[in-house]
Amino acid sequence: MAPSVTVDALANALVARFLRTNDHTETLNAFIREAGLAPDVGQASGDDTNNWTIQSLLEEKHTYDQSVNFERYGEDSQGTGLWSEPAPSKPAVIQTPTSSNLLAASVEQWQKPCDDEGAGASAQSYIISAGADKQVHVLETAGSNAAVKSFSDLSSAPVLSFVSILQGRYILLTNMSGQILLQHGIELLDSRKDHGKYTVKVVAYEDKKDPLKWWIATAGWDETVLLYKLNIPDEANAHTLKIGEPVARIKLASNPESLLFVPHIDTNDLLLLVSRRDSTYIHYYQVEETPEQTASHTSLRECQLLGTQNLAPHSNAWVAFSPAHMALSPHDPGLVAVATSTLPHMKVIIVRLIFPSLSKPDKEDDSASADPVTQASQAMDALALANREDAAILVQANTFASQTAYSTPQVAWRPDGSGVWVNGDDGVVRGIETKTGKVIATLKGGHEPGCKVRTVWSGSVSVSRDGEMVREEWVISGGFDRRLVVWKV
């Protein structure tokens, strides 16, 4: 066969080249005679691609092994911070009013989701699900999870993401047509189409300096992230709120994957973390406008890029993935879980954020005191940065959750921070211990085997037990088997 002939020829050339390089003339002649090779076998040619040596081949294999071994597991010698028990494991399939592939599902607060003014007047938690049939269902968290309300004409396209703000007074939703929708109770207050393609993610953050101001960010498959600022009216005028024009944007080189609002750990200034396709970096953007942007009076400013953090600092071209979904730890403001797009199995990274500096150095003082910039100094700086980024990665773990190039990886923290849950394309939800990176739990029996689990959510839910309200840990998953599953302890 042709491949075997090629491999044999390369092996002969490698051995002959080794013998020539080390002046083993008699052994070389005997090898050529017994193998029936050409007299010039193993001689160096002008094409470097044909000048492989045994040493270079071993070095290449060592580098390849490092790239394949893209796992880093923590140690559990301390016995602290490990996967807590009991954990959700019992599935309950919820009947939704309509049956379709589920795109998003979680527990959110929603004020007045009913037509009946007397029902649901205060903020309550509901199971919210959105399907490919453009329907949004609101279901009770108690009892048999009965449907409270179904919105059939809320969106002109399937809803991909939603978030609740102000204890459910407003709901923000995004859909496949590039729209962002603002919902208040059963009333649609406003809608805008500022993205040219799918708006895959919406996130919100309350301004700590001004509680009546909320920052909203949306990610669209037009390679753009848009930033909105909502000025919340008093409750009596709640129905007058509008989304308004975007105040800032981020133009990317590829489609954004995930968004995360995070306050700077030192200054408390608000940052927007962005991951995008075909990039292993987390990008840090400043949310508030700079003095220069304030003075320019531009209507739609560009968010300032403050820095990046590489999640594969010492890798080569063989390690190709995108940080497809990021989730902030519920107890550590500087710790993030990242679900990657690696194939054929998803990998999870637990990484500590390296916050960039917000201050700009004085150029005159910097030029006067700094050493001359040389190629060697630049290489040393790059290596020091890569080592720092590498040290920030606490866990790199293979979840064994199968996925393809068309999958939508998601990760959700357990409420106590002892683990994360991930979805998969095989009908299984997996639990990963954040301390060690080991797969501890596999939730089966809720979804059909081999079916894509599109969305996963984890959190604590208030339920009534023996006449008292208690907090229960839930996991909610939705898939392309048209099943909405609640996993309980």
Coordinates of C-alpha atoms in Angstrom, one line a residue:
M1 CA 0.0 0.0 0.0
A2 CA 1.2 3.5 -0.7
P3 CA 1.1 4.8 2.9
S4 CA 3.3 1.8 4.0
V5 CA 5.8 2.5 1.2
T6 CA 6.0 6.2 2.3
V7 CA 6.5 5.3 5.9
D8 CA 9.2 2.7 5.1
A9 CA 11.0 5.2 2.9
L10 CA 11.0 7.8 5.6
A11 CA 12.2 5.3 8.2
N12 CA 15.1 4.2 5.9
A13 CA 16.0 7.9 5.3
L14 CA 16.0 8.7 9.0
V15 CA 18.3 5.7 9.9
A16 CA 20.6 6.5 7.0
R17 CA 20.7 10.2 7.9
F18 CA 21.6 9.3 11.5
L19 CA 24.4 7.0 10.4
R20 CA 25.8 9.7 8.0
T21 CA 25.6 12.4 10.6
N22 CA 27.5 10.4 13.1
D23 CA 30.1 9.0 10.6
H24 CA 29.2 5.4 10.9
T25 CA 30.4 4.7 7.4
E26 CA 30.7 0.9 7.5
T27 CA 27.4 0.4 9.2
L28 CA 25.8 2.8 6.7
N29 CA 27.2 0.8 3.7
A30 CA 26.0 -2.4 5.2
F31 CA 22.6 -0.9 5.8
I32 CA 22.3 0.3 2.2
R33 CA 23.5 -3.0 0.8
E34 CA 21.2 -5.2 2.9
A35 CA 18.1 -2.9 2.5
G36 CA 18.7 -2.4 -1.2
L37 CA 18.6 1.4 -1.0
A38 CA 20.0 4.1 -3.2
P39 CA 23.6 5.1 -2.4
D40 CA 22.5 8.7 -1.7
V41 CA 19.7 7.8 0.7
G42 CA 19.6 10.0 3.8
Q43 CA 21.6 12.9 2.3
A44 CA 20.3 16.4 3.2
S45 CA 18.3 18.1 0.5
G46 CA 17.6 21.7 -0.2
D47 CA 13.9 21.2 0.9
D48 CA 13.9 21.4 4.7
T49 CA 10.6 19.4 4.8
N50 CA 12.5 16.3 3.8
N51 CA 15.4 16.8 6.3
W52 CA 13.8 15.1 9.2
T53 CA 16.2 13.6 11.8
I54 CA 15.5 11.1 14.6
Q55 CA 16.1 13.9 17.2
S56 CA 13.7 16.4 15.5
L57 CA 11.1 13.7 15.2
L58 CA 11.3 12.9 18.9
E59 CA 11.1 16.6 19.7
E60 CA 8.0 17.0 17.5
K61 CA 6.4 14.0 19.2
H62 CA 7.1 15.4 22.6
T63 CA 5.5 18.7 21.6
Y64 CA 2.5 16.9 20.2
D65 CA 2.1 14.9 23.4
Q66 CA 2.0 18.1 25.4
S67 CA -0.7 19.5 23.2
V68 CA -2.8 16.3 23.3
N69 CA -2.5 16.1 27.1
F70 CA -4.7 19.2 27.6
E71 CA -5.7 18.3 31.0
R72 CA -4.7 19.6 34.4
Y73 CA -6.3 18.1 37.5
G74 CA -6.2 19.6 41.0
E75 CA -5.2 17.7 44.2
D76 CA -7.7 16.6 46.8
S77 CA -5.2 16.0 49.6
Q78 CA -6.7 18.7 51.7
G79 CA -10.1 17.2 51.6
T80 CA -11.8 20.6 51.4
G81 CA -13.8 22.2 48.7
L82 CA -14.8 18.8 47.2
W83 CA -18.1 17.8 45.6
S84 CA -20.8 18.1 48.2
E85 CA -23.5 15.6 48.8
P86 CA -26.4 15.2 48.3
A87 CA -26.5 16.5 44.8
P88 CA -29.4 16.5 42.3
S89 CA -29.8 13.1 40.6
K90 CA -33.5 12.4 40.3
P91 CA -35.1 13.5 37.0
A92 CA -38.7 14.8 36.6
V93 CA -39.8 15.5 33.1
I94 CA -42.1 18.6 32.9
Q95 CA -44.9 18.8 30.4
T96 CA -44.8 22.1 28.6
P97 CA -47.9 23.4 26.8
T98 CA -46.3 22.9 23.4
S99 CA -43.6 20.4 22.3
S100 CA -40.5 21.7 20.5
N101 CA -36.7 21.6 20.7
L102 CA -35.7 23.6 23.8
L103 CA -33.2 26.4 23.4
A104 CA -33.1 28.0 26.8
A105 CA -34.4 27.2 30.3
S106 CA -33.8 28.4 33.8
V107 CA -35.5 29.6 37.0
E108 CA -36.1 33.3 37.0
Q109 CA -38.2 35.8 38.9
W110 CA -41.1 37.3 37.0
Q111 CA -43.6 39.8 38.3
K112 CA -47.2 39.5 37.2
P113 CA -46.8 36.9 34.4
C114 CA -50.6 36.1 34.5
D115 CA -53.6 37.8 32.9
D116 CA -55.2 37.7 36.4
E117 CA -54.0 40.8 38.2
G118 CA -54.4 39.1 41.6
A119 CA -52.2 36.2 40.8
G120 CA -48.4 36.5 40.8
A121 CA -48.5 40.2 41.8
S122 CA -45.4 39.9 43.8
A123 CA -42.0 38.7 42.7
Q124 CA -42.0 34.9 42.4
S125 CA -39.6 32.3 40.9
Y126 CA -40.8 30.5 37.8
I127 CA -39.3 28.0 35.4
I128 CA -38.9 29.8 32.1
S129 CA -38.4 27.8 28.9
A130 CA -38.0 28.9 25.3
G131 CA -38.4 26.6 22.3
A132 CA -37.8 26.5 18.6
D133 CA -41.5 27.1 18.1
K134 CA -41.1 30.8 19.2
Q135 CA -43.0 30.0 22.4
V136 CA -42.0 31.2 25.9
H137 CA -43.5 29.2 28.7
V138 CA -43.7 30.3 32.4
L139 CA -44.2 27.3 34.8
E140 CA -44.6 27.0 38.5
T141 CA -41.8 25.7 40.6
A142 CA -44.2 24.0 43.0
G143 CA -46.4 21.0 42.8
S144 CA -46.7 19.5 39.3
N145 CA -45.1 22.5 37.6
A146 CA -48.3 23.7 36.0
A147 CA -48.1 26.3 33.2
V148 CA -48.8 29.8 34.4
K149 CA -48.5 31.6 31.1
S150 CA -47.5 30.8 27.5
F151 CA -46.4 33.6 25.2
S152 CA -47.0 32.6 21.6
D153 CA -46.7 36.0 19.9
L154 CA -44.0 37.6 22.1
S155 CA -41.2 37.1 19.6
S156 CA -41.2 36.8 15.8
A157 CA -38.3 34.3 16.1
P158 CA -37.2 31.7 18.6
V159 CA -35.8 33.2 21.8
L160 CA -32.2 32.2 22.5
S161 CA -31.4 34.0 25.8
F162 CA -33.2 35.9 28.5
V163 CA -32.4 37.5 31.9
S164 CA -34.6 38.9 34.7
I165 CA -33.7 42.2 36.4
L166 CA -35.1 44.1 39.4
Q167 CA -36.6 40.9 41.0
G168 CA -38.6 40.1 37.9
R169 CA -40.0 43.6 37.2
Y170 CA -38.5 43.4 33.7
I171 CA -37.4 40.5 31.5
L172 CA -34.9 41.0 28.7
L173 CA -35.0 38.5 25.8
T174 CA -33.0 38.1 22.6
N175 CA -33.9 36.0 19.5
M176 CA -32.8 34.6 16.2
S177 CA -33.8 37.7 14.2
G178 CA -31.3 39.9 16.0
Q179 CA -33.9 41.6 18.3
I180 CA -33.7 42.5 22.0
L181 CA -37.1 42.5 23.7
L182 CA -38.2 44.2 27.0
Q183 CA -41.0 42.6 28.8
H184 CA -43.0 43.8 31.9
G185 CA -45.4 41.3 33.3
I186 CA -47.5 40.3 30.3
E187 CA -46.8 43.5 28.4
L188 CA -44.1 43.9 25.8
L189 CA -42.7 47.4 26.4
D190 CA -40.1 47.7 23.7
S191 CA -38.2 45.8 21.0
R192 CA -35.1 46.8 18.9
K193 CA -33.2 45.1 16.1
D194 CA -29.7 46.4 16.3
H195 CA -27.9 43.2 15.4
G196 CA -27.9 41.9 11.8
K197 CA -28.0 38.2 12.8
Y198 CA -28.8 36.0 15.7
T199 CA -28.6 37.7 19.1
V200 CA -27.3 34.7 21.1
K201 CA -26.7 36.2 24.5
V202 CA -28.0 38.9 26.8
V203 CA -26.5 39.8 30.2
A204 CA -27.4 42.5 32.7
Y205 CA -25.7 44.2 35.7
E206 CA -26.9 46.7 38.2
D207 CA -24.8 49.8 38.6
K208 CA -23.5 49.8 42.2
K209 CA -23.1 53.6 42.1
D210 CA -26.6 54.2 40.9
P211 CA -29.2 51.5 41.6
L212 CA -31.6 53.0 39.0
K213 CA -29.1 52.4 36.2
W214 CA -28.6 49.0 34.6
W215 CA -26.1 47.9 32.0
I216 CA -27.2 45.5 29.3
A217 CA -24.9 43.7 26.8
T218 CA -26.0 41.6 23.8
A219 CA -23.9 39.4 21.6
G220 CA -24.8 39.0 18.0
W221 CA -23.6 36.7 15.2
D222 CA -22.8 39.9 13.2
E223 CA -19.4 39.9 15.0
T224 CA -20.7 42.7 17.3
V225 CA -21.4 43.2 21.0
L226 CA -23.7 46.1 21.9
L227 CA -24.0 47.9 25.2
Y228 CA -27.2 49.5 26.5
K229 CA -27.9 51.6 29.5
L230 CA -31.3 51.5 31.1
N231 CA -32.5 54.3 33.4
I232 CA -35.1 52.6 35.5
P233 CA -38.3 54.7 36.3
D234 CA -40.2 54.4 39.6
E235 CA -42.5 51.5 40.0
A236 CA -45.6 53.6 39.3
N237 CA -44.2 54.4 35.8
A238 CA -42.6 51.0 35.2
H239 CA -44.5 50.6 31.9
T240 CA -42.8 53.7 30.4
L241 CA -39.3 52.1 30.3
K242 CA -37.7 51.9 26.8
I243 CA -34.5 50.1 25.8
G244 CA -33.1 53.1 23.8
E245 CA -30.2 53.3 21.4
P246 CA -27.1 51.3 22.2
V247 CA -24.5 53.5 23.9
A248 CA -21.4 51.5 23.0
R249 CA -20.3 48.6 20.8
I250 CA -17.5 46.2 20.4
K251 CA -16.6 45.1 16.9
L252 CA -14.9 41.7 16.8
A253 CA -12.9 39.7 14.3
S254 CA -15.3 36.7 14.7
N255 CA -18.7 35.9 16.3
P256 CA -18.9 36.4 20.1
E257 CA -19.5 33.3 22.2
S258 CA -20.0 34.5 25.8
L259 CA -20.4 37.6 27.8
L260 CA -19.8 38.3 31.5
F261 CA -20.1 41.5 33.6
V262 CA -17.4 41.5 36.3
P263 CA -16.4 44.4 38.6
H264 CA -12.6 45.0 38.8
I265 CA -11.3 43.3 41.9
D266 CA -9.1 46.3 42.9
T267 CA -11.1 49.4 41.7
N268 CA -14.6 48.0 41.4
D269 CA -14.9 49.5 38.0
L270 CA -17.2 47.5 35.8
L271 CA -15.6 45.3 33.1
L272 CA -17.2 43.3 30.3
L273 CA -15.5 39.9 29.6
V274 CA -16.0 38.7 26.0
S275 CA -14.9 35.4 24.4
R276 CA -15.2 34.9 20.7
R277 CA -15.0 32.1 18.2
D278 CA -11.6 30.9 16.9
S279 CA -9.7 32.6 19.8
T280 CA -8.4 31.1 23.1
Y281 CA -8.5 34.6 24.7
I282 CA -10.8 36.2 27.3
H283 CA -11.0 39.9 26.3
Y284 CA -11.4 42.6 29.0
Y285 CA -13.4 45.7 28.0
Q286 CA -14.1 48.9 30.0
V287 CA -17.8 49.6 30.3
E288 CA -17.8 53.2 31.4
E289 CA -16.7 55.7 28.8
T290 CA -13.2 57.2 29.1
P291 CA -12.6 61.0 29.5
E292 CA -11.5 61.2 25.9
Q293 CA -14.7 59.5 24.7
T294 CA -16.8 61.9 26.8
A295 CA -15.1 64.9 25.2
S296 CA -15.6 63.5 21.7
H297 CA -19.4 63.4 22.1
T298 CA -19.8 60.4 19.8
S299 CA -23.2 58.8 19.7
L300 CA -22.0 55.2 19.6
R301 CA -18.5 54.8 21.1
E302 CA -16.2 51.8 21.0
C303 CA -15.5 50.1 24.3
Q304 CA -11.9 50.3 25.2
L305 CA -10.0 47.0 25.2
L306 CA -8.0 46.9 28.5
G307 CA -6.3 43.5 28.1
T308 CA -6.6 39.8 27.2
Q309 CA -6.0 36.6 29.0
N310 CA -4.9 33.5 27.0
L311 CA -6.4 30.2 28.2
A312 CA -3.8 28.2 26.2
P313 CA -0.6 30.3 26.9
H314 CA 1.9 27.6 26.1
S315 CA 0.0 25.7 23.4
N316 CA 0.7 25.4 19.7
A317 CA -1.5 25.3 16.6
W318 CA -2.8 21.8 17.5
V319 CA -4.7 23.2 20.5
A320 CA -7.6 25.0 18.9
F321 CA -10.7 25.9 20.9
S322 CA -12.9 28.7 21.8
P323 CA -14.2 29.7 25.3
A324 CA -17.8 28.9 24.3
H325 CA -19.4 29.7 27.7
M326 CA -18.2 31.5 30.8
A327 CA -19.8 31.4 34.3
L328 CA -18.7 33.3 37.3
S329 CA -18.2 31.5 40.6
P330 CA -21.1 32.2 43.1
H331 CA -18.5 32.7 46.0
D332 CA -15.3 34.0 44.3
P333 CA -15.6 37.1 42.2
G334 CA -12.3 36.3 40.4
L335 CA -12.9 32.7 39.5
V336 CA -14.6 31.6 36.3
A337 CA -15.6 28.3 34.8
V338 CA -15.2 28.0 31.0
A339 CA -16.8 25.4 28.8
T340 CA -14.7 25.0 25.6
S341 CA -15.5 24.0 22.0
T342 CA -12.9 21.3 22.0
L343 CA -13.7 18.2 19.9
P344 CA -14.7 15.4 20.2
H345 CA -15.3 16.1 23.9
M346 CA -15.9 19.3 25.8
K347 CA -13.2 20.4 28.2
V348 CA -13.8 22.6 31.3
I349 CA -11.3 25.2 32.5
I350 CA -11.4 26.6 36.0
V351 CA -9.4 29.8 35.8
R352 CA -8.6 32.8 38.0
L353 CA -9.1 36.1 36.2
I354 CA -6.0 38.3 35.7
F355 CA -7.5 41.7 35.8
P356 CA -5.8 44.3 33.7
S357 CA -4.6 47.6 35.0
L358 CA -6.9 50.6 34.4
S359 CA -4.2 53.2 34.8
K360 CA -2.1 54.5 31.9
P361 CA 1.6 54.9 32.6
D362 CA 3.3 58.2 32.1
K363 CA 5.0 57.9 28.7
E364 CA 7.7 60.4 29.5
D365 CA 8.7 58.8 32.8
D366 CA 8.4 55.4 31.3
S367 CA 10.7 56.2 28.4
A368 CA 13.3 57.8 30.6
S369 CA 13.5 55.0 33.2
A370 CA 12.8 51.9 31.2
D371 CA 15.6 49.7 29.7
P372 CA 16.0 49.7 25.9
V373 CA 13.5 47.3 24.3
T374 CA 15.2 44.5 22.5
Q375 CA 14.1 41.3 20.9
A376 CA 15.4 39.3 23.9
S377 CA 13.5 41.5 26.4
Q378 CA 10.3 41.2 24.4
A379 CA 10.7 37.4 24.4
M380 CA 11.3 37.4 28.2
D381 CA 8.2 39.6 28.8
A382 CA 6.1 37.3 26.6
L383 CA 7.3 34.2 28.5
A384 CA 6.7 35.8 31.9
L385 CA 3.1 36.7 30.8
A386 CA 2.5 33.2 29.5
N387 CA 3.8 31.7 32.7
R388 CA 1.4 34.0 34.7
E389 CA -1.5 33.0 32.5
D390 CA -0.6 29.4 32.9
A391 CA -0.5 29.7 36.7
A392 CA -4.0 31.2 36.7
I393 CA -5.4 28.0 35.2
L394 CA -6.4 25.8 38.2
V395 CA -8.1 23.0 36.4
Q396 CA -8.2 21.8 32.7
A397 CA -10.4 18.7 32.6
N398 CA -11.9 16.5 30.0
T399 CA -15.7 16.2 30.7
F400 CA -16.2 13.3 28.2
A401 CA -19.3 15.1 27.0
S402 CA -19.5 14.5 23.3
Q403 CA -19.9 17.5 21.0
T404 CA -19.5 18.6 17.4
A405 CA -18.6 21.9 15.7
Y406 CA -22.3 22.8 15.9
S407 CA -22.7 22.2 19.6
T408 CA -23.4 24.9 22.2
P409 CA -21.4 24.1 25.3
Q410 CA -22.7 25.4 28.6
V411 CA -21.5 25.3 32.2
A412 CA -23.4 26.1 35.4
W413 CA -22.0 26.4 38.9
R414 CA -23.5 24.5 41.8
P415 CA -24.8 27.0 44.5
D416 CA -22.0 26.1 46.9
G417 CA -19.3 26.3 44.3
S418 CA -18.1 22.7 44.9
G419 CA -18.8 21.7 41.3
V420 CA -20.2 22.6 37.9
W421 CA -22.6 21.0 35.5
V422 CA -22.1 20.7 31.8
N423 CA -24.4 19.7 28.9
G424 CA -23.6 17.3 26.1
D425 CA -24.8 15.9 22.8
D426 CA -25.3 12.4 24.2
G427 CA -28.3 13.1 26.4
V428 CA -26.2 13.2 29.6
V429 CA -25.6 16.1 32.1
R430 CA -22.3 15.7 33.9
G431 CA -21.1 17.1 37.2
I432 CA -17.4 18.1 37.5
E433 CA -15.7 18.7 40.8
T434 CA -14.1 22.1 40.7
K435 CA -11.3 21.2 43.1
T436 CA -10.0 18.3 41.1
G437 CA -11.6 18.4 37.7
K438 CA -12.9 14.9 38.0
V439 CA -16.3 13.8 36.6
I440 CA -18.3 13.0 39.8
A441 CA -21.9 12.7 38.6
T442 CA -23.7 11.7 35.4
L443 CA -27.3 12.5 35.2
K444 CA -29.1 10.0 33.0
G445 CA -32.7 8.9 32.5
G446 CA -34.1 12.4 31.9
H447 CA -33.2 12.8 28.3
E448 CA -33.2 10.4 25.4
P449 CA -29.8 8.7 24.9
G450 CA -27.8 10.2 22.2
C451 CA -29.9 13.4 22.1
K452 CA -28.5 16.9 22.3
V453 CA -28.9 18.7 25.7
R454 CA -29.0 22.3 24.5
T455 CA -29.2 24.1 27.9
V456 CA -28.3 23.6 31.5
W457 CA -29.0 25.7 34.6
S458 CA -28.2 25.2 38.3
G459 CA -29.3 27.0 41.4
S460 CA -31.2 27.0 44.7
V461 CA -35.0 27.2 44.5
S462 CA -37.4 28.0 47.4
V463 CA -40.0 25.3 47.8
S464 CA -42.6 24.5 50.4
R465 CA -41.9 21.5 52.6
D466 CA -44.1 20.5 55.6
G467 CA -45.5 24.0 55.7
E468 CA -42.1 25.7 55.6
M469 CA -40.2 27.3 52.8
V470 CA -36.8 25.7 52.3
R471 CA -34.1 26.0 49.7
E472 CA -33.5 23.0 47.3
E473 CA -30.7 22.6 44.8
W474 CA -32.0 22.1 41.3
V475 CA -30.6 21.4 37.9
I476 CA -32.7 22.2 34.9
S477 CA -31.9 20.9 31.4
G478 CA -33.6 21.2 28.0
G479 CA -32.8 19.3 24.9
F480 CA -33.6 18.5 21.3
D481 CA -35.7 15.6 22.5
R482 CA -38.3 18.2 23.4
R483 CA -37.9 17.5 27.1
L484 CA -37.7 19.9 29.9
V485 CA -36.1 18.1 32.9
V486 CA -35.8 19.2 36.5
W487 CA -33.2 17.2 38.5
K488 CA -33.7 17.2 42.3
V489 CA -31.9 15.7 45.3

